[in-house]
Short mmCIF file of C-alpha atoms and ligand atoms in Angstrom, two decimals:
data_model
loop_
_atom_site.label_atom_id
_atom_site.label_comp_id
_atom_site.label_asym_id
_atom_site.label_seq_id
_atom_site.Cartn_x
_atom_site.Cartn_y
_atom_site.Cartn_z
CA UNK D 1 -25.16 29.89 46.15
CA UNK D 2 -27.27 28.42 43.58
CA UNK D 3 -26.36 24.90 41.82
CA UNK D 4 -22.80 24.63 40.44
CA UNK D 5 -23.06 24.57 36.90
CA UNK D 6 -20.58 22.27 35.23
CA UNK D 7 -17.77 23.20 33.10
CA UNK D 8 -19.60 23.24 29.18
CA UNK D 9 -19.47 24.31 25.55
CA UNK D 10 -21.70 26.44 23.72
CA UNK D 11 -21.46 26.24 19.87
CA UNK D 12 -22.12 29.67 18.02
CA UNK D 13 -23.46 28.68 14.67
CA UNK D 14 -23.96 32.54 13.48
CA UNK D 15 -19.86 33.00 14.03
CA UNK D 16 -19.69 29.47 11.86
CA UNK D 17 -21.98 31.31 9.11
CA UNK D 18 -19.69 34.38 9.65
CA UNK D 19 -16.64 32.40 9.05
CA UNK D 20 -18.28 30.45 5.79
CA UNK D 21 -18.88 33.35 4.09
CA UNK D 22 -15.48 34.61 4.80
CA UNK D 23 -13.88 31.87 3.09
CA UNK D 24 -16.40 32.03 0.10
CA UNK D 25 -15.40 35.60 -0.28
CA UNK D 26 -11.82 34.63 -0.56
CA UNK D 27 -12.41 31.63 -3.07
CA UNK D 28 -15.21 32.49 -4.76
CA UNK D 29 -14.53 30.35 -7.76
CA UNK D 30 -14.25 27.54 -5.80
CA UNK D 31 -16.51 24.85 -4.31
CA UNK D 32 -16.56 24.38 -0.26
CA UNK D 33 -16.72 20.85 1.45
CA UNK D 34 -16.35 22.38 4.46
CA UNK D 35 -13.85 19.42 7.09
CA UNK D 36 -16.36 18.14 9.49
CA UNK D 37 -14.19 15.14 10.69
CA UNK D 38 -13.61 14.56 14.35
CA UNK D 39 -16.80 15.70 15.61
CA UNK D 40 -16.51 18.79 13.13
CA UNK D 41 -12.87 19.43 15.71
CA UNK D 42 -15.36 18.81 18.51
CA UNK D 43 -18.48 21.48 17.23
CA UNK D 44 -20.80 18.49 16.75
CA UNK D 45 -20.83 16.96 13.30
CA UNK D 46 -24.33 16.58 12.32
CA UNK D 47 -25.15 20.62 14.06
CA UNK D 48 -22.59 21.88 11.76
CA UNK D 49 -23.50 20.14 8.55
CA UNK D 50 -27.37 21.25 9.05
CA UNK D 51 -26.32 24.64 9.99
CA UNK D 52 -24.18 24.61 6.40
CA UNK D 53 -27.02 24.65 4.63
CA UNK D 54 -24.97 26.69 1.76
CA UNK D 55 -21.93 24.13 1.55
CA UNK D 56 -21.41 22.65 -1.86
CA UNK D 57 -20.81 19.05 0.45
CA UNK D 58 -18.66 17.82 3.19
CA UNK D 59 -15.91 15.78 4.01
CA UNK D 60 -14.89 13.65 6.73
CA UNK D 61 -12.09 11.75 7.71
CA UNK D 62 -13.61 8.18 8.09
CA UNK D 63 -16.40 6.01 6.35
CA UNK D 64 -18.31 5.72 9.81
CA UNK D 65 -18.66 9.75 10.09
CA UNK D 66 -20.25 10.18 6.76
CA UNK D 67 -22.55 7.29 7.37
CA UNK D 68 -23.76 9.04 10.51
CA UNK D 69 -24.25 11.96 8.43
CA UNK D 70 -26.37 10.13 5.64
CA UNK D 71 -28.58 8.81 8.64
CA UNK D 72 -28.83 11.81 9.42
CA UNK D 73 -30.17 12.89 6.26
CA UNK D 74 -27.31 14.94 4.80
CA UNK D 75 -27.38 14.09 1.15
CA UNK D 76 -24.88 16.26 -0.27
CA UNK D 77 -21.64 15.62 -1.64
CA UNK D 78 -19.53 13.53 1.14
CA UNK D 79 -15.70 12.77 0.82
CA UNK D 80 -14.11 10.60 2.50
CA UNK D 81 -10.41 10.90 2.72
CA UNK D 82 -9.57 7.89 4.25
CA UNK D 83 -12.13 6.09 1.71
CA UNK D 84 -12.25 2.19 2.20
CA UNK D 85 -10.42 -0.94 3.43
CA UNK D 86 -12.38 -3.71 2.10
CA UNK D 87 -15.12 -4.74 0.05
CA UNK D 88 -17.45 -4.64 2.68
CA UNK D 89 -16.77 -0.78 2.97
CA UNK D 90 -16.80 -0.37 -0.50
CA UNK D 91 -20.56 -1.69 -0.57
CA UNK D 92 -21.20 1.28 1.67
CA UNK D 93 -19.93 4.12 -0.09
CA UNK D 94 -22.10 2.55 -3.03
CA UNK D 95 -24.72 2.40 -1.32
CA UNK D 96 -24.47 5.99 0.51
CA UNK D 97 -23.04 7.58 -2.56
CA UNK D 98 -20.14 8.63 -1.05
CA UNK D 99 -16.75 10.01 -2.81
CA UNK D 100 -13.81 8.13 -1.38
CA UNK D 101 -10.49 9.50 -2.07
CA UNK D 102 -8.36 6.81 -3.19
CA UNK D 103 -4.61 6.81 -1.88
CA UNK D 104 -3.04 3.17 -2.23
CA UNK D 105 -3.15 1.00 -5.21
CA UNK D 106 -4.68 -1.86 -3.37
CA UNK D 107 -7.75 -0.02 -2.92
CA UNK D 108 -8.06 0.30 -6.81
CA UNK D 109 -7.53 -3.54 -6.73
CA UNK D 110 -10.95 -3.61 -4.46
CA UNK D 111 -12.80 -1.51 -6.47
CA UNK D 112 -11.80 -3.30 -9.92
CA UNK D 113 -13.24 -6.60 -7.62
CA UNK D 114 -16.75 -5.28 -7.11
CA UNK D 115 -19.17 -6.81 -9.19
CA UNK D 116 -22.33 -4.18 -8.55
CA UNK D 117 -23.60 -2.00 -11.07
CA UNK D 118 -23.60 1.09 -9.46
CA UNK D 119 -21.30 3.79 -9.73
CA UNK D 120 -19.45 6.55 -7.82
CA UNK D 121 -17.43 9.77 -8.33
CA UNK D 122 -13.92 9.15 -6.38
CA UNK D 123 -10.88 11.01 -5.66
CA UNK D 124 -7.52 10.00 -6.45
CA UNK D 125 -5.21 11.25 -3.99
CA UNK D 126 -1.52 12.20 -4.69
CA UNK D 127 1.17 12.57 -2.17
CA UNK D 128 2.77 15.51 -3.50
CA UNK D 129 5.28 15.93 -0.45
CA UNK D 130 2.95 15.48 2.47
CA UNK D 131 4.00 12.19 2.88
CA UNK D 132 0.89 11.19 4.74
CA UNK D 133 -2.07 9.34 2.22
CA UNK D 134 -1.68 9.67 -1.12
CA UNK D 135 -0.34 7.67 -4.42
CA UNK D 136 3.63 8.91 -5.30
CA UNK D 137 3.84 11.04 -8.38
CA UNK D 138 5.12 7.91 -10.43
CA UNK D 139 2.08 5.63 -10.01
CA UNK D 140 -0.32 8.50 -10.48
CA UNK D 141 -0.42 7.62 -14.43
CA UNK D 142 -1.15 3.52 -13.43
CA UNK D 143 -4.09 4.57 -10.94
CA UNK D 144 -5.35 7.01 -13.56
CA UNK D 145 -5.65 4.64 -16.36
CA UNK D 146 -6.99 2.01 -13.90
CA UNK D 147 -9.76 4.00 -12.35
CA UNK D 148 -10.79 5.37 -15.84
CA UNK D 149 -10.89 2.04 -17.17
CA UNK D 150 -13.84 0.98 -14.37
CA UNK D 151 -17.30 1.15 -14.45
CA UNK D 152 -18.05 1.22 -11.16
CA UNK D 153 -16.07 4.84 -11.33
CA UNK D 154 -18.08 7.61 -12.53
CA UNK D 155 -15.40 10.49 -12.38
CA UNK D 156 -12.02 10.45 -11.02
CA UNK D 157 -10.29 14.01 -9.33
CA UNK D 158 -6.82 14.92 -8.39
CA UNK D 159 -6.55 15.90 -4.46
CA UNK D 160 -3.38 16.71 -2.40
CA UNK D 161 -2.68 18.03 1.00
CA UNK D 162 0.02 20.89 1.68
CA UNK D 163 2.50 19.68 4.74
CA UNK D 164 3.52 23.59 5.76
CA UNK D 165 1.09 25.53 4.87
CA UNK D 166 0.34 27.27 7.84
CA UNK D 167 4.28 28.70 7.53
CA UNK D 168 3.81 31.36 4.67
CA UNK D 169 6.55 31.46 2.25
CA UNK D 170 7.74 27.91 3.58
CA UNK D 171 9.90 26.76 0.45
CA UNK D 172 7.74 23.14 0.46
CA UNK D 173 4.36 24.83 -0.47
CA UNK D 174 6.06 25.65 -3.97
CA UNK D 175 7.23 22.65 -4.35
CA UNK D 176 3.89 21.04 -3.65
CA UNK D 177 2.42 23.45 -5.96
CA UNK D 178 4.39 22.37 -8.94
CA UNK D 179 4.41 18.78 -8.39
CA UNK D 180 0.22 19.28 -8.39
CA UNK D 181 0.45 21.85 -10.99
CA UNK D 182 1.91 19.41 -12.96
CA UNK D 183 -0.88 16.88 -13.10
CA UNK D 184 -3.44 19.48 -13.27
CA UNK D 185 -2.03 20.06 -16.39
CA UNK D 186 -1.61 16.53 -17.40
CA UNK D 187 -5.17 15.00 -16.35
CA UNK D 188 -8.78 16.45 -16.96
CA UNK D 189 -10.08 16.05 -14.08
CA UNK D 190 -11.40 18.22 -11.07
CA UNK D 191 -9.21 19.30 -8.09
CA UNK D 192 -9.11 19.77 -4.91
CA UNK D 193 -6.31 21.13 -2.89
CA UNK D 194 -6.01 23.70 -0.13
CA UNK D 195 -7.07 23.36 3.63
CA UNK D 196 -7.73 26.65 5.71
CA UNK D 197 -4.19 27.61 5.33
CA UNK D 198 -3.33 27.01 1.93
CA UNK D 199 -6.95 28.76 1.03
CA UNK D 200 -5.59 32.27 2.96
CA UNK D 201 -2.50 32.10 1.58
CA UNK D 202 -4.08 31.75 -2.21
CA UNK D 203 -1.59 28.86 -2.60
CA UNK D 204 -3.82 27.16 -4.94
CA UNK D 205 -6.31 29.43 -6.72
CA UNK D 206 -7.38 27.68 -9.57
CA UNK D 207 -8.84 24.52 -7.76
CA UNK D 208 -12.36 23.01 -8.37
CA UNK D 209 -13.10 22.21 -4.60
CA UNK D 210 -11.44 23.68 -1.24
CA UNK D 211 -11.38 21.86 1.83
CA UNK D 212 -11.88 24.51 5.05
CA UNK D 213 -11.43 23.28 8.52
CA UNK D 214 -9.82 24.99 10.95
CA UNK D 215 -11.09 28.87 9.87
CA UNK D 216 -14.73 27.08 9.66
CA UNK D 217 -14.43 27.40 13.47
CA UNK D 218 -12.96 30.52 13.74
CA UNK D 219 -9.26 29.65 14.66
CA UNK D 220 -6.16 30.87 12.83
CA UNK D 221 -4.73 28.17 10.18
CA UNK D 222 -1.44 30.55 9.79
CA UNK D 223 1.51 31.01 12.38
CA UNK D 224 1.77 34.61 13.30
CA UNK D 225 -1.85 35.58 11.70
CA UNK D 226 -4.59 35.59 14.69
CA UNK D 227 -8.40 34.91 13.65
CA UNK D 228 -9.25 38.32 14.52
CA UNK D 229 -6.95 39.78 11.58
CA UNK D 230 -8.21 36.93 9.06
CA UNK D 231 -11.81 38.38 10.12
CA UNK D 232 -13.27 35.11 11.53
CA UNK D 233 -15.01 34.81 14.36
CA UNK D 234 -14.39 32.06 17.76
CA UNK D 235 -17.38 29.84 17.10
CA UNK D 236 -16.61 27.27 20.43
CA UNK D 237 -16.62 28.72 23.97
CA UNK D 238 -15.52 26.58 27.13
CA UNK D 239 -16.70 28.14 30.54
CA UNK D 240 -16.98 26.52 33.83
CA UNK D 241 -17.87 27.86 37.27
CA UNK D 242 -15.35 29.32 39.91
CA UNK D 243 -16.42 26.61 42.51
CA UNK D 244 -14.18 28.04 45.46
CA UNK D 245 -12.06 31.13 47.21
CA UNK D 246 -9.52 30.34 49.35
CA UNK D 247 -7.71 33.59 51.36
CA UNK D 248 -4.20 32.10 51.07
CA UNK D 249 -1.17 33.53 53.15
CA UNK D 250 2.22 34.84 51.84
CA UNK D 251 4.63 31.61 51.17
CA UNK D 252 1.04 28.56 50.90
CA UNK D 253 1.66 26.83 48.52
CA UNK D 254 -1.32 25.97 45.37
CA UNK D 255 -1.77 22.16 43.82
CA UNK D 256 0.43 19.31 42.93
CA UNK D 257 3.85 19.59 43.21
CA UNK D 258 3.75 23.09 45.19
CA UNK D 259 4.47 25.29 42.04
CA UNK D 260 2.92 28.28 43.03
CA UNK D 261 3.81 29.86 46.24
CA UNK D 262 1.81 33.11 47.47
CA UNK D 263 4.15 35.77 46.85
CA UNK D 264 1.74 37.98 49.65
CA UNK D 265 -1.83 37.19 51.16
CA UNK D 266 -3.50 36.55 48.53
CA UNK D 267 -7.11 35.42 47.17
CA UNK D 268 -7.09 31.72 44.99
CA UNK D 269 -9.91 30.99 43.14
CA UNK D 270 -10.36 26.76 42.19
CA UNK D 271 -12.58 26.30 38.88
CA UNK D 272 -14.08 23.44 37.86
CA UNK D 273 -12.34 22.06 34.81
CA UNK D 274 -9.23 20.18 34.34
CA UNK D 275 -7.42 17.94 32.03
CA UNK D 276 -9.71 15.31 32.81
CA UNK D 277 -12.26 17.84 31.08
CA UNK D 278 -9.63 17.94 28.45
CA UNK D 279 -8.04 21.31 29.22
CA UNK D 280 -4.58 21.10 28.90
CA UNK D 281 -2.03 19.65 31.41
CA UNK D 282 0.74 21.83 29.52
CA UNK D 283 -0.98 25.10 30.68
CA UNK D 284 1.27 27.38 32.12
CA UNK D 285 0.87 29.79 34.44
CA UNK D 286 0.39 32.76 32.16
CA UNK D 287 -2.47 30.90 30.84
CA UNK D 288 -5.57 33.46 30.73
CA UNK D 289 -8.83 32.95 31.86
CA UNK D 290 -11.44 35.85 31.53
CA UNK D 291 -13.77 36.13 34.77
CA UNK D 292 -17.11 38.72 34.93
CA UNK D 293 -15.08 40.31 32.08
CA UNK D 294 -11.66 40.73 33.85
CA UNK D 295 -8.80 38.55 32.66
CA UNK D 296 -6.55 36.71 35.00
CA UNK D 297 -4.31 33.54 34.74
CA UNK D 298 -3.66 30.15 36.12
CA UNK D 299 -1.44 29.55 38.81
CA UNK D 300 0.26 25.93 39.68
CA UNK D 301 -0.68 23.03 38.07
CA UNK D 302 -3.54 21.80 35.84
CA UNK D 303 -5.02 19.08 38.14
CA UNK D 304 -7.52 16.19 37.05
CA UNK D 305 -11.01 18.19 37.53
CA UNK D 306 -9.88 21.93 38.29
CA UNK D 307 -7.31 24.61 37.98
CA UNK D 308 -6.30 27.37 40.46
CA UNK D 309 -6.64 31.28 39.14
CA UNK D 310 -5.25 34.34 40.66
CA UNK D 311 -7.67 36.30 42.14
CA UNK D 312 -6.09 39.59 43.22
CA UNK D 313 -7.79 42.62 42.09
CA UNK D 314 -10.21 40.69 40.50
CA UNK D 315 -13.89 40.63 42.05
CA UNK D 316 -15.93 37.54 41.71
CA UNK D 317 -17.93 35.41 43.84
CA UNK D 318 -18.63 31.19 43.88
CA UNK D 319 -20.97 30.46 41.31
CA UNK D 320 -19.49 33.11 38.91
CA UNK D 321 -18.67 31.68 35.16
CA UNK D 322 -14.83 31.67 34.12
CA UNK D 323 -14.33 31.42 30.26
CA UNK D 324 -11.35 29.39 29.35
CA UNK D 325 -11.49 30.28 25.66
CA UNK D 326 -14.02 31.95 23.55
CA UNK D 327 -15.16 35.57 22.59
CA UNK D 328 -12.48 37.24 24.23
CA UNK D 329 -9.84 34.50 24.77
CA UNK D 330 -8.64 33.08 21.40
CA UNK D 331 -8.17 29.32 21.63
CA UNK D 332 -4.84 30.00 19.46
CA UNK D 333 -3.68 32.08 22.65
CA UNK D 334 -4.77 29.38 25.23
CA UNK D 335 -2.53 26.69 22.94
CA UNK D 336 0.42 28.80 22.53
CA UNK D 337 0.33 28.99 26.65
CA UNK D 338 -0.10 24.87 26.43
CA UNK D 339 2.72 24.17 23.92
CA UNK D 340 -0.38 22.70 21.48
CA UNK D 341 -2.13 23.53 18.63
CA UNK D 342 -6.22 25.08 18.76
CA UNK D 343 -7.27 22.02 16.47
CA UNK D 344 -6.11 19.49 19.56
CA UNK D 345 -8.17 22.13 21.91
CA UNK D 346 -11.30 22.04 20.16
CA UNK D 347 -11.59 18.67 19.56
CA UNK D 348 -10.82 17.49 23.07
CA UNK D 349 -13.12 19.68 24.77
CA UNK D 350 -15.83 19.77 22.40
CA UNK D 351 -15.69 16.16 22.25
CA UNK D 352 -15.25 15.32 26.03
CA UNK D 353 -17.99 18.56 27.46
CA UNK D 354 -21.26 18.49 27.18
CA UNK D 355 -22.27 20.99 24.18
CA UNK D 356 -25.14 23.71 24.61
C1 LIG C 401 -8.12 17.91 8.12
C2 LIG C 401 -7.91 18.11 6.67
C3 LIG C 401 -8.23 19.34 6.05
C4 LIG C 401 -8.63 20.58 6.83
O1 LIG C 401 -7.49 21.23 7.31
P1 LIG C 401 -7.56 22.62 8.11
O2 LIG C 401 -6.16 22.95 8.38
O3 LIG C 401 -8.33 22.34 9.36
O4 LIG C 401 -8.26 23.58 7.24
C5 LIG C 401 -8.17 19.42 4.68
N1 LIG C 401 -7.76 18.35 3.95
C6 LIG C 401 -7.40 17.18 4.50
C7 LIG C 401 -6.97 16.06 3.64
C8 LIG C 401 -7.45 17.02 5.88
O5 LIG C 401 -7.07 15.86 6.43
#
């Protein structure tokens, strides 16, 4: 057997291309700033922004993400939706010309502190039910006059975040809608509202700038709707190496806690990825795995640095690859198997594996 190749990810940036231009075909009146946060959900930030060539700009969820992206020379448009905490951050996103979305009052109170002459566009973000960052609908009028009356603020734009939008007709998203709608219609300014979800559902249309994560890497934003019927394409696959067969006999038991017992003699394969990989502990047993292009499933538990497969009728040999997700395995299947959701998946995996 040749060297064991350890469990990895390989990042397909054509699928990523695939998947932009699907979205631009479904908002093309919009501007993309593609999500890149968390690693870009564990694709590797600064390989996704360069492969974007086409984005209109980016956002992140932290200041420290889009300074790693200006060092790396990205010099588009870069949100940050978490914006700043001091003065010393503010300095930054002067500096870096970034666009901080503003969500608490106290962070107007920073920026009407800095004495600098430069200035920046920002966002003003309104919690329209989310409930998460964002100003309540009755201070929006206080932070609008207050930003407006700065220098140091170039433009100011309305954002909001949809709580259910991945439930289509969920009675909230209307309610969102209106609250938003409602300011649209009150402030000049340029929006931004809808995440993957919101941006297949068309719960927004008439925004200036859409946010895209999730689709961007090819997983389904809605409940019920799989990638493959949105047309987008799996851009992350996890594979690792069957490492072991053992020829167990009817009633051995496999892994912690004896949960699988051989119904008959039986071949178990061991593969070299667990949850200290990040693969999911919750896996259950129907959990499939694809092997020299036949599927099969877990059995027992999900142990630190493997997992046990059923090998009956399957034929494979040490050294063979196993994909855990992928082309043919949709992440959203492996995370409705692991009581999860693909976003915790991808960023786990492709933030804990060594991407190729
Ligand atoms: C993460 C995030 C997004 C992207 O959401 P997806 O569901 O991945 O498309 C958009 N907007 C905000 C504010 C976010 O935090």
């Amino acid at each position: 057997m040749s060297d064991i190749r350890a469990a990895s990810v390989t990042v397909e940036l054509a699928a990523l291309l695939h998947n932009f231009s699907r979205i631009k075909e479904l908002v093309p009146h919009s501007k993309l700033m593609p999500v890149i946060k968390a690693n870009a959900y564990g694709h590797g930030m600064i390989r996704v922004a360069r492969a974007l060539a086409e984005a209109d700009g980016f956002s992140v969820a932290q200041l420290k993400e889009a300074l790693g992206l200006r060092a790396a020379g990205i010099n588009k448009p870069l949100t940050v939706f978490q914006g700043f905490q001091n003065l010393q951050d503010l300095e930054l996103i002067f500096q870096h010309h970034l666009r901080p979305a503003v969500s608490q009052l106290w962070q107007i109170e920073l920026l009407e502190q800095y004495k600098g002459s430069a200035s920046v566009d920002v966002w003003l973000k309104v919690n329209s039910g989310m409930g998460r960052l964002g100003v309540q609908a009755d201070e929006v009028e206080e932070a609008w006059q207050r930003l407006n009356a700065l220098k140091c603020v170039a433009t100011v734009g309305l954002m909001t975040h949809y709580a259910n939008a991945d439930i289509a007709g969920h009675l909230s998203n209307q309610q969102q809608t209106e609250v938003f709608r409602q300011l649209h219609q009150t402030y000049s300014a340029e929006t931004s509202v809808s995440n993957s979800a919101a941006i297949v559902s068309q719960l927004y249309p008439d925004q200036d700038w859409v946010r895209p994560g999730i689709m961007l890497y090819g997983a389904s934003p809605l409940q019920g709707v799989t990638a493959d019927q949105l047309g987008l394409r799996p851009v992350m696959q996890v594979q690792a190496t069957l490492i072991a067969i053992n020829k167990l006999k009817k009633g051995q038991s496999v892994g912690y806690g004896d949960r699988w017992v051989c119904p008959e003699d039986m071949p178990v394969g061991i593969v070299n990825i667990g949850y200290g990989d990040g693969y999911p502990r919750q896996a259950s047993e129907q959990t499939p795995v694809l092997i020299n292009q036949q599927k099969t499933h877990l059995i027992g538990r999900v142990s630190m640095d493997s997992i046990a497969i059923d090998l009956r009728d399957i034929s494979a040999q040490c050294g063979d690859r196993v994909e855990l997700w992928g082309i043919q395995l949709s992440v959203d299947d492996i995370a409705d198997h692991s009581q999860t959701i693909s976003y915790e998946l991808l960023c786990r995996l492709g933030n804990q594996l060594d991407i190729q």
